[in-house]
Coordinates of C-alpha atoms and ligand atoms in Angstrom, one line a residue:
X1 CA 0.1 -0.1 -0.1
X2 CA 1.1 3.6 -0.5
X3 CA 3.5 5.2 1.9
X4 CA 0.5 7.5 2.8
X5 CA 2.1 9.9 5.2
X6 CA 5.1 10.7 2.8
X7 CA 2.9 11.4 -0.1
X8 CA 0.2 13.3 2.1
X9 CA 2.8 15.7 3.6
X10 CA 4.9 16.2 0.5
X11 CA 2.2 16.8 -2.2
X12 CA -1.0 17.5 -0.5
X13 CA -1.0 21.0 1.4
X14 CA 2.0 22.6 -0.1
X15 CA 1.1 22.3 -3.8
X16 CA -2.6 22.8 -3.1
X17 CA -2.3 26.0 -1.0
X18 CA -0.4 27.6 -3.7
X19 CA -3.1 26.9 -6.2
X20 CA -4.0 29.8 -8.7
X21 CA -7.4 31.4 -8.2
X22 CA -10.1 30.6 -10.9
X23 CA -10.3 33.1 -13.5
X24 CA -13.5 32.3 -15.0
X25 CA -16.4 34.7 -14.4
X26 CA -19.3 32.7 -15.0
X27 CA -18.6 29.0 -14.4
X28 CA -22.1 28.1 -14.7
X29 CA -22.5 29.3 -18.2
X30 CA -19.2 27.6 -19.1
X31 CA -20.0 24.2 -18.3
X32 CA -23.5 22.4 -18.6
X33 CA -23.1 19.7 -16.1
X34 CA -24.7 16.5 -16.7
X35 CA -25.4 15.7 -12.9
X36 CA -28.9 16.5 -12.3
X37 CA -29.8 14.3 -9.1
X38 CA -28.0 14.1 -6.0
X39 CA -28.0 10.7 -4.5
X40 CA -27.3 11.6 -0.9
X41 CA -29.8 11.1 1.9
X42 CA -30.1 13.9 4.5
X43 CA -30.6 12.4 8.0
X44 CA -31.2 14.5 11.0
X45 CA -29.3 13.5 14.2
X46 CA -29.6 15.7 17.0
X47 CA -29.7 19.4 16.2
X48 CA -27.4 19.1 13.4
X49 CA -28.3 18.2 9.8
X50 CA -25.9 15.8 8.5
X51 CA -25.4 13.9 5.2
X52 CA -25.7 10.2 5.7
X53 CA -23.4 8.6 3.2
X54 CA -25.3 5.8 1.5
X55 CA -22.2 4.5 -0.6
X56 CA -20.1 1.5 0.2
X57 CA -21.5 -1.4 2.6
X58 CA -20.8 -2.8 5.7
X59 CA -17.0 -3.8 6.4
X60 CA -17.9 -7.5 6.1
X61 CA -20.4 -7.6 3.5
X62 CA -20.0 -10.5 1.4
X63 CA -23.0 -9.7 -0.8
X64 CA -21.5 -6.4 -2.3
X65 CA -18.1 -8.3 -2.8
X66 CA -19.8 -11.0 -4.8
X67 CA -21.2 -8.5 -7.3
X68 CA -17.9 -6.8 -7.3
X69 CA -16.0 -10.3 -8.3
X70 CA -18.7 -10.9 -11.2
X71 CA -18.2 -7.4 -12.4
X72 CA -14.5 -7.7 -12.4
X73 CA -14.5 -11.0 -14.5
X74 CA -16.7 -9.4 -16.9
X75 CA -14.7 -6.2 -17.2
X76 CA -11.3 -8.1 -17.9
X77 CA -10.0 -9.6 -14.7
X78 CA -8.5 -12.9 -15.8
X79 CA -9.5 -16.1 -13.6
X80 CA -8.2 -16.2 -10.2
X81 CA -6.9 -18.5 -7.9
X82 CA -8.6 -16.8 -4.9
X83 CA -11.8 -15.6 -4.0
X84 CA -13.2 -12.9 -1.5
X85 CA -14.3 -14.6 1.7
X86 CA -15.1 -13.8 5.3
X87 CA -11.9 -14.0 7.1
X88 CA -10.5 -14.2 10.8
X89 CA -8.2 -11.6 10.1
X90 CA -9.4 -8.3 8.4
X91 CA -13.1 -9.3 8.0
X92 CA -13.1 -9.9 4.3
X93 CA -9.9 -11.0 2.3
X94 CA -8.9 -13.1 -0.4
X95 CA -8.7 -16.8 0.3
X96 CA -6.8 -19.4 -1.8
X97 CA -9.2 -21.6 -3.9
X98 CA -6.3 -23.8 -5.3
X99 CA -2.9 -24.8 -4.1
X100 CA -0.6 -21.9 -4.7
X101 CA 3.1 -22.2 -4.7
X102 CA 5.9 -20.1 -3.2
X103 CA 7.3 -17.6 -5.8
X104 CA 4.0 -17.6 -8.1
X105 CA 2.7 -14.5 -9.5
X106 CA -0.8 -13.7 -8.6
X107 CA -3.7 -11.5 -9.6
X108 CA -3.0 -9.7 -12.9
X109 CA -5.2 -6.7 -12.6
X110 CA -5.0 -4.8 -15.9
X111 CA -4.6 -0.9 -15.8
X112 CA -8.1 -0.5 -17.5
X113 CA -9.4 -1.3 -13.9
X114 CA -7.2 0.8 -12.1
X115 CA -8.4 4.2 -10.6
X116 CA -5.7 6.8 -11.0
X117 CA -5.3 10.7 -11.3
X118 CA -5.9 10.1 -15.3
X119 CA -9.2 7.9 -14.9
X120 CA -12.0 9.3 -17.1
X121 CA -14.7 11.2 -15.0
X122 CA -18.3 10.2 -15.5
X123 CA -18.9 14.0 -15.1
X124 CA -16.0 15.2 -17.2
X125 CA -16.7 18.9 -16.7
X126 CA -15.8 18.4 -12.8
X127 CA -12.6 16.6 -13.6
X128 CA -11.5 19.5 -16.2
X129 CA -12.0 22.1 -13.3
X130 CA -9.8 20.1 -11.0
X131 CA -7.3 19.5 -13.7
X132 CA -7.3 23.1 -14.9
X133 CA -6.4 23.9 -11.2
X134 CA -3.4 21.5 -10.8
X135 CA -5.3 19.7 -8.0
X136 CA -2.6 17.2 -6.7
X137 CA -3.3 13.5 -7.0
X138 CA -4.6 13.0 -3.4
X139 CA -7.4 15.7 -3.3
X140 CA -8.1 14.9 -6.9
X141 CA -8.6 11.2 -6.3
X142 CA -10.6 12.0 -3.1
X143 CA -13.0 14.3 -5.1
X144 CA -13.3 11.7 -7.9
X145 CA -14.2 8.9 -5.6
X146 CA -17.1 11.0 -4.2
X147 CA -18.1 12.3 -7.7
X148 CA -18.4 8.7 -9.0
X149 CA -20.0 7.3 -5.8
X150 CA -22.7 10.2 -6.1
X151 CA -23.6 9.0 -9.6
X152 CA -24.4 5.4 -8.5
X153 CA -25.3 3.2 -11.1
X154 CA -24.2 5.8 -13.9
X155 CA -20.7 5.4 -12.8
X156 CA -18.7 2.6 -14.2
X157 CA -17.2 2.0 -10.7
X158 CA -20.6 1.5 -9.2
X159 CA -19.9 -2.2 -8.1
X160 CA -16.5 -1.4 -6.8
X161 CA -17.7 1.5 -4.8
X162 CA -20.6 -0.5 -3.3
X163 CA -18.1 -3.0 -2.0
X164 CA -15.9 -0.4 -0.5
X165 CA -16.5 0.0 3.5
X166 CA -19.3 2.5 4.1
X167 CA -17.1 3.6 7.3
X168 CA -13.5 2.6 6.7
X169 CA -11.5 1.8 10.0
X170 CA -9.8 5.1 10.1
X171 CA -8.6 7.5 12.7
X172 CA -10.1 10.2 10.6
X173 CA -13.3 9.0 12.1
X174 CA -12.3 9.4 15.9
X175 CA -13.4 12.6 17.5
X176 CA -10.8 15.0 19.0
X177 CA -12.0 14.0 22.4
X178 CA -11.7 10.2 21.4
X179 CA -8.0 10.9 20.2
X180 CA -7.0 12.8 23.4
X181 CA -8.4 10.2 25.5
X182 CA -7.6 7.1 24.1
X183 CA -4.1 7.8 22.5
X184 CA -3.1 10.2 25.3
X185 CA 0.2 8.3 26.0
X186 CA 1.2 7.6 22.5
X187 CA 2.8 10.1 20.0
X188 CA 0.5 8.7 17.3
X189 CA -2.0 10.9 18.8
X190 CA -0.2 14.0 17.3
X191 CA 0.2 12.3 13.8
X192 CA -3.6 11.5 14.0
X193 CA -4.5 15.2 14.8
X194 CA -2.1 16.4 12.1
X195 CA -3.7 14.1 9.7
X196 CA -7.3 15.2 10.6
X197 CA -6.2 19.0 10.3
X198 CA -4.6 18.3 6.8
X199 CA -7.7 16.6 5.5
X200 CA -9.8 19.4 6.9
X201 CA -7.4 22.0 5.5
X202 CA -7.5 20.3 2.0
X203 CA -11.4 20.1 1.8
X204 CA -11.6 23.8 3.1
X205 CA -9.1 24.9 0.4
X206 CA -10.9 22.9 -2.3
X207 CA -14.3 24.4 -1.3
X208 CA -12.9 28.0 -1.1
X209 CA -11.1 27.8 -4.4
X210 CA -13.2 25.5 -6.5
X211 CA -16.5 24.0 -5.0
X212 CA -18.1 27.3 -4.1
X213 CA -17.3 28.7 -7.7
X214 CA -19.1 25.7 -9.5
X215 CA -21.8 24.7 -7.0
X216 CA -23.5 23.0 -9.9
X217 CA -20.8 20.5 -10.5
X218 CA -19.8 20.4 -7.0
X219 CA -23.0 20.7 -4.7
X220 CA -22.4 21.0 -1.0
X221 CA -24.8 18.2 -0.3
X222 CA -22.4 15.9 -1.9
X223 CA -18.8 17.2 -1.5
X224 CA -18.7 18.0 2.2
X225 CA -16.5 17.2 5.0
X226 CA -18.4 14.0 5.8
X227 CA -17.9 12.5 2.2
X228 CA -14.2 13.7 2.2
X229 CA -13.6 12.1 5.5
X230 CA -15.0 8.9 3.8
X231 CA -12.9 9.3 0.6
X232 CA -9.9 10.1 2.4
X233 CA -10.4 7.1 4.7
X234 CA -10.5 5.1 1.7
X235 CA -7.5 6.3 0.3
X236 CA -5.4 5.9 3.2
X237 CA -6.3 2.4 3.6
X238 CA -6.4 1.3 0.1
X239 CA -4.3 3.5 -2.3
X240 CA -1.3 1.6 -3.8
X241 CA 2.1 3.1 -4.9
X242 CA 3.4 1.2 -7.7
X243 CA 7.2 1.4 -8.0
X244 CA 7.4 0.1 -11.4
X245 CA 5.1 2.8 -12.8
X246 CA 7.5 5.6 -11.5
X247 CA 5.6 5.6 -8.1
X248 CA 2.2 6.4 -9.4
X249 CA -0.8 5.8 -7.0
X250 CA -3.8 3.8 -7.9
X251 CA -6.8 2.4 -6.5
X252 CA -6.8 -1.2 -7.6
X253 CA -9.9 -3.0 -7.2
X254 CA -9.6 -6.7 -6.3
X255 CA -5.9 -6.3 -5.2
X256 CA -7.3 -4.0 -2.4
X257 CA -9.1 -6.9 -1.1
X258 CA -5.8 -8.4 0.3
X259 CA -5.0 -8.0 4.0
X260 CA -1.6 -7.3 5.8
X261 CA 0.6 -9.6 7.5
X262 CA 3.5 -8.6 9.3
X263 CA 5.2 -12.0 8.6
X264 CA 4.8 -11.5 4.7
X265 CA 7.5 -9.6 2.6
X266 CA 5.7 -9.3 -0.7
X267 CA 3.9 -6.2 -2.0
X268 CA 2.0 -5.1 -4.9
X269 CA 3.5 -3.5 -8.1
X270 CA 2.9 -3.2 -11.7
X271 CA 4.4 -6.2 -13.9
X272 CA 5.6 -4.8 -17.3
X273 CA 5.7 -8.4 -18.9
X274 CA 2.1 -9.4 -17.9
X275 CA 0.8 -5.6 -17.9
X276 CA -1.0 -5.8 -14.8
X277 CA -0.7 -5.4 -10.9
X278 CA 0.7 -8.5 -9.5
X279 CA 2.3 -9.9 -6.5
X280 CA 4.8 -12.8 -6.1
X281 CA 4.1 -15.1 -3.2
X282 CA 6.7 -15.6 -0.7
X283 CA 5.2 -18.9 0.8
X284 CA 2.9 -21.4 -0.4
X285 CA -0.9 -21.5 0.6
X286 CA -3.4 -24.3 0.6
X287 CA -7.0 -24.1 -0.4
X288 CA -9.0 -22.2 2.1
X289 CA -6.1 -20.5 3.5
X290 CA -6.1 -16.5 3.6
X291 CA -3.5 -14.9 1.3
X292 CA -1.6 -12.0 2.6
X293 CA 0.8 -9.2 1.4
X294 CA 2.7 -6.6 3.3
X295 CA 1.4 -2.7 3.3
X296 CA 5.0 -1.8 4.1
X297 CA 7.4 -1.8 7.1
X298 CA 5.2 0.0 9.2
X299 CA 5.0 0.3 13.1
X300 CA 1.7 -0.7 14.8
X301 CA 1.1 3.2 15.3
X302 CA 1.3 3.6 11.6
X303 CA -0.9 0.6 10.9
X304 CA -3.4 2.1 13.0
X305 CA -3.2 5.5 11.7
X306 CA -3.7 4.5 8.2
X307 CA -5.7 1.2 8.2
X308 CA -7.3 1.4 11.5
X309 CA -5.9 -1.8 13.0
X310 CA -3.2 -3.0 15.5
X311 CA -1.3 -6.3 14.8
X312 CA -1.3 -9.0 17.7
X313 CA 1.4 -8.0 20.4
X314 CA 4.9 -9.0 19.4
X315 CA 4.1 -10.2 16.0
X316 CA 5.4 -6.9 14.1
X317 CA 9.2 -7.2 13.8
X318 CA 9.1 -3.4 12.3
X319 CA 7.1 -2.1 15.4
X320 CA 8.5 1.0 17.1
X321 CA 7.6 3.7 19.4
X322 CA 8.3 7.3 19.1
X323 CA 10.4 9.0 21.9
X324 CA 10.0 12.7 22.1
X325 CA 13.4 14.3 23.4
X326 CA 13.8 18.0 24.1
X327 CA 16.4 20.3 24.6
X328 CA 15.9 22.2 28.2
X329 CA 14.9 25.9 27.7
X330 CA 16.9 26.7 31.0
X331 CA 20.0 25.0 29.4
X332 CA 22.9 27.7 29.5
X333 CA 23.5 27.2 25.7
X334 CA 19.8 26.9 24.6
X335 CA 20.4 29.5 22.0
X336 CA 23.4 28.0 20.4
X337 CA 21.9 24.6 20.7
X338 CA 18.8 25.9 18.9
X339 CA 21.0 27.4 16.1
X340 CA 22.7 24.1 15.6
X341 CA 19.5 22.4 15.4
X342 CA 17.8 24.8 13.1
X343 CA 20.6 24.7 10.7
X344 CA 20.1 21.1 10.4
X345 CA 16.3 21.4 10.0
X346 CA 15.5 20.0 13.5
X347 CA 13.6 21.7 16.3
X348 CA 13.9 22.0 20.2
X349 CA 11.7 18.8 20.6
X350 CA 12.2 16.0 18.2
X351 CA 10.8 12.4 17.9
X352 CA 13.0 9.4 17.4
X353 CA 11.9 5.7 16.8
X354 CA 12.8 3.2 19.4
X355 CA 12.6 -0.3 18.4
X356 CA 12.8 -3.6 20.4
X357 CA 16.3 -4.0 18.9
X358 CA 17.4 -0.7 19.9
X359 CA 17.4 3.0 18.6
X360 CA 18.9 5.1 15.8
X361 CA 22.2 6.8 15.9
X362 CA 20.6 10.0 15.5
X363 CA 18.7 9.8 18.8
X364 CA 22.2 9.4 20.6
X365 CA 23.5 12.4 18.8
X366 CA 20.4 14.5 19.8
X367 CA 20.9 13.3 23.5
X368 CA 24.7 14.3 23.2
X369 CA 23.7 17.8 22.2
X370 CA 21.0 18.0 24.9
X371 CA 23.3 17.2 27.7
X372 CA 26.5 18.7 26.4
X373 CA 27.9 21.5 28.6
X374 CA 29.1 25.1 27.4
X375 CA 32.7 23.6 27.1
X376 CA 31.7 21.6 24.2
X377 CA 30.1 24.3 22.2
X378 CA 32.1 23.8 19.3
X379 CA 31.0 20.3 18.9
X380 CA 27.3 21.4 18.6
X381 CA 27.2 21.6 15.1
X382 CA 28.5 18.2 14.5
X383 CA 26.1 16.6 17.1
X384 CA 23.1 18.4 15.4
X385 CA 24.2 17.2 12.0
X386 CA 24.5 13.5 13.2
X387 CA 20.9 14.0 14.8
X388 CA 19.4 14.8 11.6
X389 CA 18.3 12.0 9.3
X390 CA 18.6 14.4 6.3
X391 CA 22.2 14.8 6.5
X392 CA 24.9 12.3 5.1
X393 CA 27.3 13.5 7.9
X394 CA 28.9 10.9 10.3
X395 CA 26.3 9.4 12.5
X396 CA 28.4 7.2 14.9
X397 CA 29.9 10.0 17.0
X398 CA 31.1 9.2 20.5
X399 CA 31.8 11.5 23.4
X400 CA 32.8 9.3 26.3
X401 CA 33.0 12.3 28.7
X402 CA 29.1 13.0 28.5
X403 CA 28.0 9.2 27.5
X404 CA 26.7 8.7 31.0
X405 CA 24.7 12.0 31.0
X406 CA 23.3 11.3 27.5
X407 CA 22.0 7.9 28.4
X408 CA 20.7 8.9 31.6
X409 CA 18.8 11.7 29.7
X410 CA 17.2 9.1 27.3
X411 CA 16.5 6.9 30.2
X412 CA 14.7 9.7 32.2
X413 CA 12.8 10.5 29.1
X414 CA 11.7 6.8 28.5
X415 CA 10.9 6.4 32.0
X416 CA 8.5 9.5 32.1
X417 CA 7.0 8.2 28.8
X418 CA 6.4 4.8 30.5
X419 CA 4.6 6.4 33.5
X420 CA 2.0 7.9 31.0
X421 CA 1.5 4.4 29.3
X422 CA 1.2 2.7 32.7
X423 CA -1.3 5.2 33.8
X424 CA -3.4 5.0 30.6
X425 CA -3.3 1.2 30.8
X426 CA -4.4 1.0 34.3
X427 CA -7.2 3.6 34.0
X428 CA -8.6 2.0 30.9
X429 CA -9.9 -0.8 32.7
X430 CA -12.3 1.5 34.7
X431 CA -12.7 4.0 31.7
X432 CA -16.3 5.6 31.9
X433 CA -18.2 4.2 29.1
X434 CA -21.7 5.7 29.9
X435 CA -23.3 5.0 26.4
X436 CA -26.9 5.1 26.1
X437 CA -26.9 3.3 22.9
X438 CA -25.3 -0.2 22.3
X439 CA -23.9 0.9 18.8
X440 CA -22.1 3.8 20.5
X441 CA -20.9 1.4 23.3
X442 CA -19.6 -1.0 20.7
X443 CA -17.8 1.6 19.2
X444 CA -16.2 3.2 22.3
X445 CA -15.2 -0.7 23.4
X446 CA -13.7 -1.0 20.0
X447 CA -11.6 2.1 20.0
X448 CA -10.5 1.5 23.6
X449 CA -9.4 -1.9 22.7
X450 CA -7.4 -0.5 19.7
X451 CA -5.8 2.1 21.9
X452 CA -5.1 -0.7 24.5
X453 CA -3.4 -2.9 22.0
X454 CA -1.4 -0.2 20.7
X455 CA -0.2 1.1 24.2
X456 CA 0.7 -2.4 25.3
X457 CA 3.0 -2.9 22.2
X458 CA 4.7 0.5 22.4
X459 CA 5.1 0.2 26.2
X460 CA 6.8 -3.3 25.6
X461 CA 9.4 -1.6 23.6
X462 CA 9.9 1.3 26.2
X463 CA 10.4 -1.4 28.9
X464 CA 13.1 -3.1 26.7
X465 CA 14.8 0.1 26.0
X466 CA 14.4 0.9 29.7
X467 CA 16.2 -2.4 30.4
X468 CA 19.2 -1.9 28.2
X469 CA 19.7 1.7 29.1
X470 CA 20.0 0.7 32.8
X471 CA 22.4 -2.0 32.0
X472 CA 24.6 0.2 30.0
X473 CA 24.6 2.8 32.8
X474 CA 25.3 0.2 35.4
X475 CA 28.4 -1.0 33.2
X476 CA 29.6 2.4 32.9
X477 CA 29.2 3.2 36.6
X478 CA 30.7 -0.1 37.6
X479 CA 33.7 0.4 35.1
X480 CA 34.3 3.9 36.6
X481 CA 34.2 2.4 40.2
X482 CA 36.8 -0.3 39.0
X483 CA 38.9 2.5 37.7
X484 CA 38.7 4.6 40.8
X485 CA 39.6 1.4 43.1
X486 CA 42.6 0.7 40.8
X487 CA 43.7 4.3 41.2
X488 CA 43.2 4.2 45.0
X489 CA 45.4 1.0 45.2
X490 CA 48.2 2.5 43.0
X491 CA 48.0 5.6 45.4
X492 CA 48.6 3.4 48.4
X493 CA 51.4 1.6 46.7
X494 CA 53.3 4.7 45.9
X495 CA 52.8 6.1 49.5
Ligands
LIG1 C1 -6.8 -2.7 1.8 S1 -8.0 -3.2 2.5 C2 -8.0 -5.0 2.6 C3 -9.6 -5.4 2.6 C4 -10.4 -5.4 3.4 N1 -10.5 -6.4 4.6 C5 -12.0 -5.2 3.1 O1 -12.7 -6.1 3.5 O2 -12.2 -4.4 2.2 C6 -7.4 -2.6 4.1 C7 -8.3 -2.8 5.3 O3 -8.5 -4.0 5.6 C8 -8.2 -4.4 7.1 N2 -7.0 -5.2 7.5 C9 -6.1 -5.3 6.6 N3 -5.1 -6.2 7.1 C10 -5.6 -6.3 8.6 C11 -5.0 -7.2 9.6 N4 -3.7 -7.8 9.5 N5 -5.6 -7.0 10.7 C12 -7.0 -6.6 10.8 N6 -7.4 -5.7 9.8 C13 -6.8 -5.7 8.5 C14 -8.3 -3.1 7.7 O4 -9.6 -2.7 8.1 C15 -7.7 -2.1 6.6 O5 -8.1 -0.7 6.6

C-alpha cells in the first residue's frame, strides 16, 4: 500500500495551497453539468443536519463483494486462484481456491481496472475544473471517488464503490476527544491530529477555491467534510504506490481486498511483462487459507493511523515507539543549541523511533547535544548534523566524557513516557463508558481496545529500552568504580 504519510505531507497541502485562483467569471455558463440528481440522503441527528453516506457497505459484506467479483471478471480480470471470503484477520480477504506455490505471480489486474489521477470522469466537466487548477493526486482522487459514488449506477465504478466499506476503519472517524482520551500516551495522537487537520484543510481549500465557484458541479450536499472524510479514509487504507510505474498511486480493485501480515514480505507492483498489478507469493498457500501481502515496513502505530488496526502483540518485527526528546529551555547554551538544530532542520523537541532491537544513532547524537556543557559548544554543529536523518554526515559520533549523562537523559525520558502508558493502561480498565445506545457502546469499546493494544505494544518496547539503558549505565558506573579502586590502590602503593 502507498506510503501515505510521505505522499500526504509532500504533495497535498504545499502544492494545493499555492493553487491559482480561478479566473472564469461565469462558471455556470461555461459548463453544462450532466449531474442532475444528488444521491445522498439527508438525516437529522440531534440538532445538526448531517448527510448520511449511502455509498459502500458494511465492512464485512460478502453480498457486495460477490457483485464486485462478477463485474471484475466481466470487465477483463482474468480467472483467479483466490476468492473474496469472510476471514478471521481483516473481516473480508482473499482466500486461496487452489494450491498456490511459493514464488507464484498472482492477480494480474489490468490498468483498465485501476483508478488513477488520469481516470476518465463520469462527469468530465468536474474533472476538467480540477485538472485546470492543478489539484494534486490525493485531493483529486478523493474528489473523483465522491463524484463517481454520487452518480451511483451511472458510474462505471458503481460495483467497486458498493463493495467499499461505508465507514473505513480510520482514525479520521475518531473525534478529537476520543484521540485525546484513548491515545493520550502515544505520539500517534499527534500524527492523527495532524492528519485530521490536513484533510480538513484540504477540503476547505477545495471548497473555497473551486467548489463554491462551481456549485452545480460540486454541490455541498455531496462534496462536504463528511464525504471527504470517507474518501480520504478509503485512500489511506487502500491506495497503492506502484514502484514500477514511477511510483504512481492507484486504487486497484480486487488487489485491495488483500489484507496485511507482518510476516509477509511481498507487496503489490505493476508487472511490465504481464501488464497488470501482481504480487509474488513468498510462501505456499493451501485451499481455504487466507493470502496476505505486506502494506510496508510500518509500526503498529502507523498501521493504526492509516488502516485502523493493530497487529497482535509481538508479531510485528518493524514495530517502534516514538520517543520525544527535548532540549531544556533553561540550558545555558539553549540559543546556541537551537541554532545548530535549526541549521540541520531540527527543532527543540524531536521524535525518534525506538525499536525492540535498539534505537537510531540520530537519537544518541541528539541526546549528546541536549546534555553537552558550554565547554563543548564547538561540537554542537557536529552533534546536530549527526542527529538529522536528512544529512549524510558521520552518525556514529562518540563523546565518552558525556556518554553517561546522555544515556541517563534518554532513560529519564523513557521512564516519564512509561509512566504515561502505565497510567493509561491502568485507567483503561475502569474507563467511563456511559453510553445510552448499544451501537455507541460497541464503538467505544472497539476504539478503547485498539488503543489498549497499541499502548501495550509501545510500552513493551519502552520497557526493553529501559532495561538496555539501565544495564549500560550500570556497566559504565561499575567500570568507573573499578578504575577508581585501581587508582586508590596505586596511590597506596606509591605511598
Ligand atoms: C486494503 S483493505 C483490505 C480489504 C478489507 N479487509 C476489506 O474487506 O475491504 C485494508 C483494510 O483491511 C483491514 N485489514 C487489513 N489487514 C488487516 C490485519 N492484519 N488485521 C486487521 N485488519 C486488517 C483493515 O480494516 C484495513 O483498513
